[in-house]
XYZ file of C-alpha atoms in Angstrom:
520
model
C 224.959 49.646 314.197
C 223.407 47.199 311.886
C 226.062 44.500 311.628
C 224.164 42.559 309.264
C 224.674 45.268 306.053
C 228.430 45.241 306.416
C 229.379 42.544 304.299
C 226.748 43.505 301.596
C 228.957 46.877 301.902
C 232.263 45.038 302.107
C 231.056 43.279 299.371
C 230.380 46.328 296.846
C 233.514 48.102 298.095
C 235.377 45.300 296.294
C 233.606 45.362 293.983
C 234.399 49.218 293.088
C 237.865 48.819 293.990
C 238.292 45.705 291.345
C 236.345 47.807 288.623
C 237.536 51.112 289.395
C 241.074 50.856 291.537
C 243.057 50.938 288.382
C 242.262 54.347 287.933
C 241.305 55.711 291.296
C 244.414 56.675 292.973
C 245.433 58.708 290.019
C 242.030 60.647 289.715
C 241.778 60.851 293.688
C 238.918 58.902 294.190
C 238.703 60.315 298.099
C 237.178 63.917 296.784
C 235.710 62.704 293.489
C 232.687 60.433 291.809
C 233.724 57.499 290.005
C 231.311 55.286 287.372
C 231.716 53.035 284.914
C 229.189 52.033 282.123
C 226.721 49.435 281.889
C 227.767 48.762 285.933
C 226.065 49.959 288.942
C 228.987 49.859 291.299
C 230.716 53.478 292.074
C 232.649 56.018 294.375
C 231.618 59.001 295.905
C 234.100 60.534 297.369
C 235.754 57.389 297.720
C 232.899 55.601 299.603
C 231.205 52.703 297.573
C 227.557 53.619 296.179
C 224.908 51.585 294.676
C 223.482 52.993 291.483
C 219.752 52.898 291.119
C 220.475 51.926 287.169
C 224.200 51.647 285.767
C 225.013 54.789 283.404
C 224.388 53.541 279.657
C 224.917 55.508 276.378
C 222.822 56.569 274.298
C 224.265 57.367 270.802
C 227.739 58.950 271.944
C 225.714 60.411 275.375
C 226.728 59.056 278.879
C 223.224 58.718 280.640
C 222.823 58.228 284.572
C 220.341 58.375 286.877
C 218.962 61.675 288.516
C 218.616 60.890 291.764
C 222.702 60.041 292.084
C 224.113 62.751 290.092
C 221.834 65.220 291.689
C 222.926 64.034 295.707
C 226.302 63.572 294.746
C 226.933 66.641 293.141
C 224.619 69.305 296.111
C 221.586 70.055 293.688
C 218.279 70.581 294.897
C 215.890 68.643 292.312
C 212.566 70.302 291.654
C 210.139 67.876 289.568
C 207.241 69.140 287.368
C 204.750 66.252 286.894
C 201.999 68.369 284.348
C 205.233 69.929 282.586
C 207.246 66.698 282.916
C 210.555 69.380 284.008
C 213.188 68.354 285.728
C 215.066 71.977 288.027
C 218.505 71.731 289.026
C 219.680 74.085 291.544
C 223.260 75.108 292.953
C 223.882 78.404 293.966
C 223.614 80.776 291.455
C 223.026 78.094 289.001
C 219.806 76.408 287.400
C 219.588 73.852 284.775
C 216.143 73.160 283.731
C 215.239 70.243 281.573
C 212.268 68.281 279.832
C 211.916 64.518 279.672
C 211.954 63.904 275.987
C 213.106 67.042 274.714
C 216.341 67.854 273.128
C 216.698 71.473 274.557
C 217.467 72.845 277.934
C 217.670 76.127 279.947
C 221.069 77.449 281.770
C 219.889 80.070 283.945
C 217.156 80.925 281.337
C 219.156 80.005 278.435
C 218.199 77.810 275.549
C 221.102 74.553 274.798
C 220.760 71.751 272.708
C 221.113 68.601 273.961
C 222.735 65.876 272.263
C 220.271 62.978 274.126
C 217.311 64.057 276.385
C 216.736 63.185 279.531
C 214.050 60.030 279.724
C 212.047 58.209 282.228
C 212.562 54.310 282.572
C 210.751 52.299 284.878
C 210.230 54.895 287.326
C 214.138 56.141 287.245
C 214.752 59.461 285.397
C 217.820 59.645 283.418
C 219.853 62.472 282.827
C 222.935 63.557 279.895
C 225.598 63.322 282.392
C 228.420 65.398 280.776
C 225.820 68.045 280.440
C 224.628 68.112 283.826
C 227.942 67.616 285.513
C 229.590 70.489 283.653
C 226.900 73.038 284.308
C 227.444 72.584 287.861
C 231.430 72.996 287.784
C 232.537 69.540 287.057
C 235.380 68.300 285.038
C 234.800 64.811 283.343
C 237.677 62.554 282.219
C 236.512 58.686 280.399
C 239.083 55.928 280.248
C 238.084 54.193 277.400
C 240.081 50.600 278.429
C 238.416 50.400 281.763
C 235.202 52.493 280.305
C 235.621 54.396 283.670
C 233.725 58.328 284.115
C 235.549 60.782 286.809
C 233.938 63.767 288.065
C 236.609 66.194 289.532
C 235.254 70.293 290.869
C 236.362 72.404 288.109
C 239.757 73.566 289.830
C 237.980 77.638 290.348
C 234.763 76.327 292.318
C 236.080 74.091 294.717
C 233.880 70.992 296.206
C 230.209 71.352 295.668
C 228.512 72.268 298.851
C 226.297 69.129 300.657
C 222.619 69.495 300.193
C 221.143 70.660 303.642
C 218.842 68.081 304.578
C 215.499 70.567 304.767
C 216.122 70.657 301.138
C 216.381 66.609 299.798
C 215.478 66.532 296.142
C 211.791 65.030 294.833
C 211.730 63.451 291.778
C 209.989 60.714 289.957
C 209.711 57.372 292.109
C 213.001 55.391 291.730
C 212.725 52.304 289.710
C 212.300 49.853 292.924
C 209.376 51.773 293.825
C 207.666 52.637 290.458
C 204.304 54.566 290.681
C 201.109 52.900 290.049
C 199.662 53.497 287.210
C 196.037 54.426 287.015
C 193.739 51.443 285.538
C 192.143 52.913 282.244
C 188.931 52.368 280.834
C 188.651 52.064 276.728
C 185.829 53.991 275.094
C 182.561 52.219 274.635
C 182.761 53.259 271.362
C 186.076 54.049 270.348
C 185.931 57.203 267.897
C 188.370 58.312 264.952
C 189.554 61.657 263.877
C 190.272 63.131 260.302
C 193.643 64.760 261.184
C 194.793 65.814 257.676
C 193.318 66.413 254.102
C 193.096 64.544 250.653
C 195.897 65.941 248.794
C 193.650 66.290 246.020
C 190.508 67.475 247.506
C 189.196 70.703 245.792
C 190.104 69.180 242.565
C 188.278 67.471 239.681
C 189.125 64.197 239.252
C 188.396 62.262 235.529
C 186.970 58.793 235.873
C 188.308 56.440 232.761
C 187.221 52.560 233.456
C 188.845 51.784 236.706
C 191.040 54.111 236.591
C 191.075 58.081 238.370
C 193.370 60.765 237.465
C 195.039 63.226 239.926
C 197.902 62.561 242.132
C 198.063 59.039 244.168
C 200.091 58.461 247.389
C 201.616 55.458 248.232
C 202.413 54.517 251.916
C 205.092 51.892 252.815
C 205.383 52.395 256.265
C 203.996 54.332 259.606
C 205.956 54.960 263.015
C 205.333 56.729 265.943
C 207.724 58.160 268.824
C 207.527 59.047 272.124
C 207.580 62.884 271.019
C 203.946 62.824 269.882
C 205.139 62.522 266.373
C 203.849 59.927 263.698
C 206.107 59.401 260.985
C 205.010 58.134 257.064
C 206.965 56.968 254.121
C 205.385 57.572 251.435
C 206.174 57.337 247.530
C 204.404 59.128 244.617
C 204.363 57.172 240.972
C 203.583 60.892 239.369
C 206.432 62.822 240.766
C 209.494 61.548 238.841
C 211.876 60.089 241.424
C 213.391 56.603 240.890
C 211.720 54.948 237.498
C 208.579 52.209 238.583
C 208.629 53.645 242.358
C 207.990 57.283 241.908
C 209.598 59.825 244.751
C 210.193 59.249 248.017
C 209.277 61.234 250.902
C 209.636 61.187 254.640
C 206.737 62.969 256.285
C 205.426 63.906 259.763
C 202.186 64.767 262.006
C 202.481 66.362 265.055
C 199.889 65.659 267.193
C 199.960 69.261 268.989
C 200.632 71.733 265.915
C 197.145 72.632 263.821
C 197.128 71.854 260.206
C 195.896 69.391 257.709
C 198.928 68.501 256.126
C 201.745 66.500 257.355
C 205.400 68.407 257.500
C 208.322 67.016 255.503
C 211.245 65.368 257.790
C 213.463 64.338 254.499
C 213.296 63.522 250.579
C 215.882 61.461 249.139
C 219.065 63.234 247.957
C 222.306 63.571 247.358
C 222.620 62.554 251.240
C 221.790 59.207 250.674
C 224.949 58.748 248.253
C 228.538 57.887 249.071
C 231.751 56.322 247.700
C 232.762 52.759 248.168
C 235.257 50.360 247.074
C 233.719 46.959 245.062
C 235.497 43.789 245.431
C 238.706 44.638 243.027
C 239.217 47.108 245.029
C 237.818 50.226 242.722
C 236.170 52.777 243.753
C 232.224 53.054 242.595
C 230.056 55.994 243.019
C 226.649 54.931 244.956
C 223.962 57.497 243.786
C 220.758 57.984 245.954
C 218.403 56.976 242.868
C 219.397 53.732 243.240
C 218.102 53.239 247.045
C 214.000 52.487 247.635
C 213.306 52.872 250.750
C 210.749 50.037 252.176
C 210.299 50.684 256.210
C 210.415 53.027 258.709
C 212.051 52.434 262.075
C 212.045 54.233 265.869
C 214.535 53.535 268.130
C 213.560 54.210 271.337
C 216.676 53.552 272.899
C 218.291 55.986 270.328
C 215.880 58.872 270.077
C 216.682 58.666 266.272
C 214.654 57.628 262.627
C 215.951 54.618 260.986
C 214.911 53.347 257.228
C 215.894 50.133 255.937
C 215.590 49.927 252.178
C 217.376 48.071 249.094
C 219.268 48.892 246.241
C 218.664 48.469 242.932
C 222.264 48.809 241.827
C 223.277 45.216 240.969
C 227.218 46.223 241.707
C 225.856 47.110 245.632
C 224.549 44.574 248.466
C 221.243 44.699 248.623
C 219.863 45.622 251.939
C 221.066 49.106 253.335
C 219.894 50.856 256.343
C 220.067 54.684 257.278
C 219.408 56.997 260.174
C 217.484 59.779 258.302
C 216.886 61.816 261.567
C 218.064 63.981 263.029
C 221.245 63.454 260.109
C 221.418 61.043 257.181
C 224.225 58.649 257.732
C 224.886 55.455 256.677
C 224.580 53.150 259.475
C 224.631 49.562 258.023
C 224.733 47.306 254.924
C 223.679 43.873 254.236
C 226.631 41.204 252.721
C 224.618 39.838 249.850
C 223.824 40.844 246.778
C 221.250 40.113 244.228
C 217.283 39.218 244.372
C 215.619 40.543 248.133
C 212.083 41.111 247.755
C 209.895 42.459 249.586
C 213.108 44.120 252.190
C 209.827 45.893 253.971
C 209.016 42.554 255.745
C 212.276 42.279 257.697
C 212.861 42.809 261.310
C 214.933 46.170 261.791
C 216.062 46.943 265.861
C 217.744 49.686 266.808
C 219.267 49.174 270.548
C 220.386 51.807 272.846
C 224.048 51.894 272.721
C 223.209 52.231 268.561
C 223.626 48.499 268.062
C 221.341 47.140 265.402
C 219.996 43.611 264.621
C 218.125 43.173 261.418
C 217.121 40.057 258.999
C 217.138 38.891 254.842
C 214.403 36.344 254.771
C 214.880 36.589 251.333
C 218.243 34.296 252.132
C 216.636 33.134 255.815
C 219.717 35.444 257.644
C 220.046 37.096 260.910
C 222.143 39.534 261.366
C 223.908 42.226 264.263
C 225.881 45.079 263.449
C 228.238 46.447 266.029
C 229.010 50.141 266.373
C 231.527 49.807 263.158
C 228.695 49.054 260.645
C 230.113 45.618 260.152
C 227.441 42.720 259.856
C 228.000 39.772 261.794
C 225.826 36.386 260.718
C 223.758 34.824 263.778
C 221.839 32.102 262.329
C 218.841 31.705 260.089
C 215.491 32.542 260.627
C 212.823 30.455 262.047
C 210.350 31.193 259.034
C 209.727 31.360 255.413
C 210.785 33.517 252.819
C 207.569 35.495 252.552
C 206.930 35.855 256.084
C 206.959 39.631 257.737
C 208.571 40.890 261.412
C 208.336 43.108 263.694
C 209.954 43.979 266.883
C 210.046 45.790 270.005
C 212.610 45.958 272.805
C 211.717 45.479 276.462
C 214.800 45.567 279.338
C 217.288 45.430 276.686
C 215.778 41.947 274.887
C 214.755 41.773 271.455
C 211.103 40.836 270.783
C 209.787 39.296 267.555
C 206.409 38.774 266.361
C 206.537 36.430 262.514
C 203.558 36.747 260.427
C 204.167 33.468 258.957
C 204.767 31.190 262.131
C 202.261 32.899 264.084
C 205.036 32.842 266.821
C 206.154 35.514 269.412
C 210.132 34.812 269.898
C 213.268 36.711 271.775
C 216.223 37.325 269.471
C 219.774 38.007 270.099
C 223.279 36.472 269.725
C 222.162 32.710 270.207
C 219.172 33.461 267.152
C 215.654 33.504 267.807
C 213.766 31.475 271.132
C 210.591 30.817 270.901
C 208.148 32.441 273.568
C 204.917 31.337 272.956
C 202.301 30.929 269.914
C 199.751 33.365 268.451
C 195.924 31.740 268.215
C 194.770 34.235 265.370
C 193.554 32.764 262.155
C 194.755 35.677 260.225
C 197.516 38.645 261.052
C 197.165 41.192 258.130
C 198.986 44.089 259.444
C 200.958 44.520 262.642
C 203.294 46.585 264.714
C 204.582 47.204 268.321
C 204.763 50.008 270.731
C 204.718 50.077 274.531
C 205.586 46.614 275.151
C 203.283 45.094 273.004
C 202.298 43.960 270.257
C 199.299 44.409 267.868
C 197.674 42.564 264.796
C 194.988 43.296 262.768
C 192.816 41.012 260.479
C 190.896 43.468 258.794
C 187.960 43.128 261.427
C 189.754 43.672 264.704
C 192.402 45.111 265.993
C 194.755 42.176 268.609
C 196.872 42.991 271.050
C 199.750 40.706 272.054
C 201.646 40.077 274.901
C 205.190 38.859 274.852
C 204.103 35.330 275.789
C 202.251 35.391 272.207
C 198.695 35.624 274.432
C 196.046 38.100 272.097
C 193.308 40.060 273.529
C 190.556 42.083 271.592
C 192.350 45.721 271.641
C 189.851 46.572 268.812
C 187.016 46.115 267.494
C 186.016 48.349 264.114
C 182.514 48.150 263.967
C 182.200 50.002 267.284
C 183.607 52.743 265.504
C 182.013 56.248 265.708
C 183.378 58.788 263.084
C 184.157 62.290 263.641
C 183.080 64.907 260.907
C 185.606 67.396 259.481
C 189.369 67.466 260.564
C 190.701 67.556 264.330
C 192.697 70.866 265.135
C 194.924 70.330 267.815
C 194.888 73.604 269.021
C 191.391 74.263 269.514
C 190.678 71.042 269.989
C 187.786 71.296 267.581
C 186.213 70.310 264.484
C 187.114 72.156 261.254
C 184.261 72.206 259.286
C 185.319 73.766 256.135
C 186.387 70.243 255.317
C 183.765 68.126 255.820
C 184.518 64.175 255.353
C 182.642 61.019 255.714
C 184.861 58.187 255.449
C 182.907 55.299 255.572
C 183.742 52.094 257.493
C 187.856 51.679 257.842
C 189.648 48.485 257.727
C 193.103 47.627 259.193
C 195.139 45.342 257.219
C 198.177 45.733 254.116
C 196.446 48.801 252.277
C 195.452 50.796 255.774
C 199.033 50.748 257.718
C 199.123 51.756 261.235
C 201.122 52.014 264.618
C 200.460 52.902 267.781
C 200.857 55.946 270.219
C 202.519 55.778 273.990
C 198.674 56.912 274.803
C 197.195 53.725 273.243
C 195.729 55.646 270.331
C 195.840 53.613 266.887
C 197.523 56.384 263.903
C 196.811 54.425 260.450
C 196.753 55.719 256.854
C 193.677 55.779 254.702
C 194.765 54.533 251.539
C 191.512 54.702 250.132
C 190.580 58.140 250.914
C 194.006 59.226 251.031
C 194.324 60.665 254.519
C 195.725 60.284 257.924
C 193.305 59.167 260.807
C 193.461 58.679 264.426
C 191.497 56.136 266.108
C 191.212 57.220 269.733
C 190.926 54.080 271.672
C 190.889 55.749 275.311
C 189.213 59.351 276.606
């Protein structure tokens, strides 16, 4: 016996008993699986275990981790690297599922998920009401102790133990993560034509300076972990809301063929509600009064966020909406009045749906809790014509400010300073993967949460494919032959970046999307 692990033990089964002996006795904690959220202290069968990763949610879903839910419950675990599949087997029963993918198979039949099961530093995550139900579970919550039981479904009885010829492979647990292969940039980094002019194949009349024919405006450019890229765009010629034209929500996917980008949403009758003003009447608030300014991808959330303003003087000025995969309200600003520019503020999105956002306009940072209400955290560290953006890592907030130069952490006690950026100029940025990049027109920065840059970039190593990338055949079209000239990176040319490293950006000038492809 190893007498030096028992108090560890004796120390976690008090641990479970103090979170979870409230409700234990009742549920009959000896023949089922206690957890509670956010805490990686539970019972299995009434012995204390130690979770890998504490069960979190994810918009109203119950996440936990595979390797727990899969032992505890008798499934053999199958794992699919190239597919990136995840097979559940009990019996008669298998559950198949994809990492990032909202649908699953029940013994070879399609369901929807609500929340998809994701990888996190090595430790796979599954929808745990899904999962537990498909193999004969019943699940109670307590919300005051925020407490999960698993009970067998009182016609199967207790799930067989997994013979030990048959222990369950999966990806490396988070203590162990695998290493990830060192990657080489191209020499010469090349750039793909991925969709077309919208008015190519027309003839365009040149007066002075200025062209006829239709001209797209792009706000803002996002990309997910789905291998979608995501645009707001606006078009002056198209009606829509008087001096910004109409407002569209658009999106590539990087493995359908086709030179035009699919619409995800237009503005509607969605994007209106009621509300009561401050006597107390109610006021109609109509979607032509919203302009949408930025795009936003929670990652934590699986869900598209826009923050825009309104332009109804009786209505507070910022508002922010999930537009996918529902329109919904999500959160409003408390002032009214002047906010310029609401495209420059920081907009985060956390995993449990909590949001933090900022009006430099007025130099306020805000959180909203799960209620929509706005709570004010302090001011912000910059001016009123600076920009953010922001990226989560562990569950911390992230910030890089255009105007400081400055890399800080944000959160309930307002915005720490991390380190400063040495870059004369930061024209355009964003943040994916951890990181974050800057552009100054030249070159292309990336920036590591200590505020240290690094060349990720340069665009006069550029080589430019002809014609438009098909996904699909993975050639050339040449029926649509293009030369774009030399790109820049800055305001006019917005961009983000994939979970592959590759650079998406919009071409105002020759009004297309490209793809600069920064590794093989």
């Amino acid at each position: 016996m190893d007498y030096k692990r028992i108090p560890a033990l004796a120390l976690l089964g008090a641990a479970v008993i103090g979170l979870l002996g409230g409700t234990a006795g009742a549920a009959g904690a000896d023949t089922g699986i206690q957890l509670r959220l956010n805490d990686t202290a539970a019972l299995r069968n009434g012995q204390p275990v130690a979770l890998e990763t504490p069960p979190e949610l994810m918009g109203s879903t119950t996440m936990v981790p595979l390797r727990f839910i899969s032992e505890a419950l008798g499934a053999a675990v199958e794992w699919n690297g190239t597919a990136r599949t995840i097979t559940l087997k009990q019996g008669e029963r298998t559950i198949r599922l994809t990492v990032d993918r909202a649908e699953a198979e029940v013994d070879g039949q399609t369901a929807v998920l609500e929340q998809p099961a994701f990888i996190r530093s090595g430790t796979t995550l599954v929808p745990l009401r899904f999962v537990a139900e498909q193999l004969h579970q019943d699940v109670a919550y307590d919300a005051a102790t925020k407490t999960i039981t698993l009970t067998p479904a009182a016609e199967q009885g207790t799930p067989p133990a997994l013979p030990p010829e048959k222990k369950p492979t999966y990806p490396p647990p988070r203590e162990a993560p695998a290493a990830e292969p060192v990657r080489q940039k191209l020499e010469s980094p090349t750039v793909d034509n991925l969709t077309v002019d919208p008015n190519a194949g027309k003839v365009k009349q040149v007066y002075m300076f200025a062209t006829t024919g239709v001209k797209v405006e792009v706000h803002s450019v996002v990309s997910d972990k789905k291998d979608h890229v995501y645009v707001l765009q606006s078009d002056k010629n198209s009606g829509g809301i008087i001096g910004y034209g109409e407002f569209k929500i658009l999106k590539y996917d990087t493995n359908v063929p086709g030179l035009a980008m699919s619409l995800v949403r237009s503005l509607d009758q969605k994007f209106s509600f009621t509300y009561k003003d401050d006597k107390g009447t109610s006021r109609r608030f109509d979607y032509g009064k919203f302009v949408p300014a930025r795009l936003h991808y929670s990652e934590g959330t699986g869900k598209l966020y826009v923050m825009g303003e309104s332009i109804d003087p009786e209505y507070p000025r910022i508002l922010m909406y999930e537009v996918y995969p529902e329109v919904k309200l999500t959160a409003v600003s408390p002032d009214k009045g002047t906010n310029y520019h609401t495209g420059r503020n920081l907009f985060t999105v956390l995993s449990d749906g909590s949001m933090f956002y900022t009006d430099l306009y007025h130099q306020s940072f805000y959180s909203v809790g799960t209620d929509g209400a706005s709570t004010f955290l302090g001011s912000t560290p910059t001016d009123t014509s600076s920009e953010m953006v922001s990226l989560v890592k562990d569950g911390e907030i992230y910030v890089l400010d255009k105007s400081t130069k400055a890399v800080y952490k944000a959160g309930p006690k307002g915005f720490e300073l991390q380190g400063k950026v040495e870059l004369e100029k930061m024209k355009a940025m964003t943040a994916s993967g951890g990181f974050f990049y800057a552009a100054d027109g030249v070159k292309v920065y990336q920036i590591n949460l200590k505020g240290e840059a690094s060349v990720y970039l340069a665009l006069d190593k550029l080589t430019y494919n002809k014609g438009f990338y098909n996904p699909q055949t993975e050639q050339y079209e040449d029926q649509y032959p293009n030369e774009p000239g030399k790109l820049t990176v800055d305001e006019a040319n917005l961009f983000t970046v994939d979970e592959a490293g590759s650079i998406y950006l919009f071409d105002n000038v020759a009004q297309i999307m490209r793809r600069i492809n920064v590794y093989p």
